[in-house]
C-alpha angles and dihedrals in degrees: 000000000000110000100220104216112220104191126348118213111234129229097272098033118193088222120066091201092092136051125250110272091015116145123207122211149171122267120199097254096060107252115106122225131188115247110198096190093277138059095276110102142171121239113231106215109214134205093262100031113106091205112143126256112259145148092264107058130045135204139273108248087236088045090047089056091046087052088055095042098056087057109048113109112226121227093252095046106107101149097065109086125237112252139152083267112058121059119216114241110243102254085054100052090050080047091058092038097052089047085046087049092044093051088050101048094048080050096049090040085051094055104030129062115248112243094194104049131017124296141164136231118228089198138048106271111208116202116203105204098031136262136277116210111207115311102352087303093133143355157159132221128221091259085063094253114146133217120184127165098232 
């Protein structure tokens, strides 16, 4: 019987799923496998086949993007708990980010003066080298002397 070969893995292969030198190739039922020379092979898990998970067997592309899918949280989907195990859509993680942003920036506007509307200081605010009212209206220099237009 001739083994057709369906994809050979080079000498520096990008995956680290196969061995160097490892060929992959199709068995009659369907599923591929990886032949290294010798009778040692590596179970390709597909997109239909219930096989378990283990360290001696790897996943279709299509059946790893179905693994990832079915984890993926939706933006609407409040009731699935975050873990190491599940991914956040996009829209959701912008959705978390933005809430995160917004809860940092009431913080920050609730301990910093605003520079850009009124705003009050609750303590006294001690300035070392004086202060400059509007456009040279008033000030005082750092030795405490005043200068005021009226």
């Amino acid at each position: 019987m001739v083994e057709i070969k369906s994809k050979a893995i080079p000498a520096q292969p990008r995956s680290k799923n196969y061995p160097t030198g490892s060929v992959i190739v199709k068995s009659s039922g369907g599923a591929s496998t990886s032949n290294q020379g010798g009778d040692s092979t590596i179970p390709i898990i597909t997109s239909v086949d219930s096989s378990a998970f283990s360290e001696n067997n790897v996943l279709s592309s299509l059946r790893t993007l179905l693994e990832i899918r079915k984890r993926i949280i939706a933006k609407t989907d409040n009731e699935t708990v975050l873990s190491d195990d599940n991914t956040l859509s996009s829209l959701r993680t912008m959705e978390e980010l933005n809430g995160a942003i917004e809860e940092a920036l009431k913080t920050i506007e609730a301990t910093y003066l605003n520079k850009t509307k009124a705003d009050t200081a609750s303590e006294v605010i001690t300035f070392l080298k004086g202060l400059l009212v509007g456009d040279n209206i008033a000030s005082i220099n750092e030795d405490g002397d005043a200068e005021v237009r009226n």
